[in-house]
Amino acid sequence: MQRKVTKAIFPVAGLGTRFLPATKSIPKEIMTLVDRPLIQYAIDEARAAGIKEFIFVTSRGKGALEDYFDHAHELENTLRKSGKDDLLELLRHTNMESGAIAYIRQHKAMGLGHAVWCARRLIGDEPFAVVLTDDVIAGDPPCLQQMIEAHHETGGSMVATMEVPMEKTRSYGVLDIAEDMGAIVRARGMVEKPKENPPSNLAVIGRYILAPTVMENLNKLKQGAGGEIQLTDAIADEIEEGRPVFGLRFRGQRYDCGSKAGFLQATVAFGLARDDLKDEFAEYLHDVIAMRKAAE
Ligand code: UTP
């Protein structure tokens, strides 16, 4: 019987340089996809998967992110007085139960592995999830829930994976596959951004369920590393030490909202998925494309 996964780490301490100058003063995670900040999509997905404790690894200049989860009493009172119950209901989703959120500081952006390691004392001896807010995933059920259900069967550690064209593997962590069971694969190894000879085209994306021993591996990497501390290396060490690591080919569409092109694609997809926007928006897109074609 697997121990229930109830804690998730959200590493949000990166510099977000690909979105400068916007990220000079706004955390990337507060940037909005239609009308909700990226962080809200991540929180909703984690809640749906049964996560109860939300651990944010933050850094300097991320104050807006912490404020986002505070109750906006004045605003709520004004909306209540004017009978705007639908908006009040929307705001209710942004309120978190007291004590459900913890903020840990990563003092220097030393990599994703280091950011996760910063939360070690809050994790203790339990399996935990890691959610990268840059990766927005439209999935039903949501990706993390699919993973928690699969992990319940497999145990060990699990990463979300998707097939990418071979030439794109150099931008991802890539799985070396020991056994392919369809939706689930068992990994023999994991390589971060392979420059040549990728072991497969199964890329790792920003959802993880990790055994607590991954924290111990990060601890060792922390001692030895000079540059960035990679989460991939700590997961690969699990395999080296004989503990199982699986990949789940999740059902859904992932958008890389850490890149400008990905963010724009997500904006179009999420806009078109909204009942209140889709007709007007689809017509507009149609016209834009027709005008482009006419100009060619
Ligand atoms: P990225 O590789 O996307 O880096 O981090 P970034 O700094 O956010 O963005 P760019 O590349 O400069 O535009 C992936 C995830 O890991 C977190 C980021 O916040 C993001 O969620 N991260 C990365 C940390 O929390 N700390 C780090 O030291 C590095």
GROMACS .gro file of N, CA and C in nm, residues 32-36 41 136-139 252-257 260-279 281-282 285:
model
  117
   32THR      N    1  -0.100   3.611  -1.669
   32THR     CA    2  -0.233   3.552  -1.683
   32THR      C    3  -0.258   3.483  -1.816
   33LEU      N    4  -0.316   3.367  -1.804
   33LEU     CA    5  -0.364   3.292  -1.919
   33LEU      C    6  -0.515   3.315  -1.918
   34VAL      N    7  -0.564   3.391  -2.012
   34VAL     CA    8  -0.703   3.440  -2.019
   34VAL      C    9  -0.729   3.532  -1.898
   35ASP      N   10  -0.776   3.480  -1.786
   35ASP     CA   11  -0.798   3.569  -1.672
   35ASP      C   12  -0.749   3.511  -1.540
   36ARG      N   13  -0.669   3.406  -1.550
   36ARG     CA   14  -0.617   3.346  -1.426
   36ARG      C   15  -0.466   3.337  -1.433
   41TYR      N   16  -0.375   2.780  -1.216
   41TYR     CA   17  -0.395   2.654  -1.289
   41TYR      C   18  -0.322   2.539  -1.215
  136VAL      N   19   0.163   2.419  -1.836
  136VAL     CA   20   0.018   2.418  -1.813
  136VAL      C   21  -0.038   2.302  -1.895
  137ILE      N   22  -0.115   2.217  -1.829
  137ILE     CA   23  -0.162   2.096  -1.897
  137ILE      C   24  -0.314   2.090  -1.895
  138ALA      N   25  -0.372   2.083  -2.015
  138ALA     CA   26  -0.517   2.062  -2.024
  138ALA      C   27  -0.537   1.912  -2.028
  139GLY      N   28  -0.598   1.858  -1.926
  139GLY     CA   29  -0.617   1.713  -1.922
  139GLY      C   30  -0.740   1.680  -1.839
  252GLY      N   31  -0.349   1.432  -2.239
  252GLY     CA   32  -0.375   1.576  -2.229
  252GLY      C   33  -0.279   1.653  -2.317
  253GLN      N   34  -0.297   1.783  -2.316
  253GLN     CA   35  -0.214   1.871  -2.399
  253GLN      C   36  -0.132   1.961  -2.308
  254ARG      N   37   0.000   1.959  -2.330
  254ARG     CA   38   0.086   2.041  -2.245
  254ARG      C   39   0.131   2.166  -2.322
  255TYR      N   40   0.129   2.278  -2.252
  255TYR     CA   41   0.175   2.404  -2.311
  255TYR      C   42   0.296   2.453  -2.232
  256ASP      N   43   0.401   2.489  -2.303
  256ASP     CA   44   0.521   2.538  -2.237
  256ASP      C   45   0.507   2.689  -2.216
  257CYS      N   46   0.446   2.726  -2.105
  257CYS     CA   47   0.423   2.869  -2.079
  257CYS      C   48   0.547   2.939  -2.025
  260LYS      N   49   0.769   3.217  -2.487
  260LYS     CA   50   0.671   3.311  -2.542
  260LYS      C   51   0.575   3.241  -2.639
  261ALA      N   52   0.632   3.156  -2.727
  261ALA     CA   53   0.547   3.088  -2.826
  261ALA      C   54   0.447   2.997  -2.755
  262GLY      N   55   0.495   2.925  -2.655
  262GLY     CA   56   0.407   2.834  -2.581
  262GLY      C   57   0.296   2.909  -2.509
  263PHE      N   58   0.332   3.024  -2.453
  263PHE     CA   59   0.233   3.104  -2.380
  263PHE      C   60   0.123   3.153  -2.475
  264LEU      N   61   0.166   3.195  -2.595
  264LEU     CA   62   0.067   3.242  -2.693
  264LEU      C   63  -0.024   3.127  -2.737
  265GLN      N   64   0.037   3.010  -2.758
  265GLN     CA   65  -0.045   2.893  -2.799
  265GLN      C   66  -0.147   2.858  -2.690
  266ALA      N   67  -0.102   2.863  -2.566
  266ALA     CA   68  -0.192   2.832  -2.454
  266ALA      C   69  -0.305   2.935  -2.448
  267THR      N   70  -0.271   3.060  -2.472
  267THR     CA   71  -0.373   3.166  -2.468
  267THR      C   72  -0.481   3.139  -2.571
  268VAL      N   73  -0.439   3.098  -2.691
  268VAL     CA   74  -0.537   3.068  -2.796
  268VAL      C   75  -0.622   2.946  -2.754
  269ALA      N   76  -0.555   2.840  -2.709
  269ALA     CA   77  -0.627   2.716  -2.675
  269ALA      C   78  -0.724   2.739  -2.559
  270PHE      N   79  -0.680   2.808  -2.455
  270PHE     CA   80  -0.767   2.828  -2.339
  270PHE      C   81  -0.876   2.930  -2.370
  271GLY      N   82  -0.845   3.026  -2.456
  271GLY     CA   83  -0.949   3.122  -2.498
  271GLY      C   84  -1.058   3.051  -2.577
  272LEU      N   85  -1.017   2.963  -2.666
  272LEU     CA   86  -1.115   2.889  -2.749
  272LEU      C   87  -1.195   2.788  -2.667
  273ALA      N   88  -1.141   2.750  -2.552
  273ALA     CA   89  -1.211   2.651  -2.468
  273ALA      C   90  -1.314   2.718  -2.376
  274ARG      N   91  -1.316   2.850  -2.375
  274ARG     CA   92  -1.406   2.920  -2.284
  274ARG      C   93  -1.539   2.954  -2.351
  275ASP      N   94  -1.649   2.908  -2.291
  275ASP     CA   95  -1.781   2.931  -2.349
  275ASP      C   96  -1.812   3.079  -2.370
  276ASP      N   97  -1.764   3.161  -2.273
  276ASP     CA   98  -1.797   3.304  -2.282
  276ASP      C   99  -1.713   3.379  -2.385
  277LEU      N  100  -1.609   3.316  -2.439
  277LEU     CA  101  -1.520   3.387  -2.531
  277LEU      C  102  -1.509   3.324  -2.669
  278LYS      N  103  -1.538   3.192  -2.675
  278LYS     CA  104  -1.494   3.117  -2.793
  278LYS      C  105  -1.551   3.169  -2.925
  279ASP      N  106  -1.678   3.209  -2.930
  279ASP     CA  107  -1.736   3.249  -3.059
  279ASP      C  108  -1.668   3.374  -3.113
  281PHE      N  109  -1.385   3.504  -3.023
  281PHE     CA  110  -1.241   3.483  -3.040
  281PHE      C  111  -1.213   3.401  -3.167
  282ALA      N  112  -1.292   3.297  -3.191
  282ALA     CA  113  -1.272   3.212  -3.309
  282ALA      C  114  -1.294   3.295  -3.436
  285LEU      N  115  -0.989   3.513  -3.487
  285LEU     CA  116  -0.873   3.436  -3.537
  285LEU      C  117  -0.892   3.402  -3.684
   0.00000   0.00000   0.00000
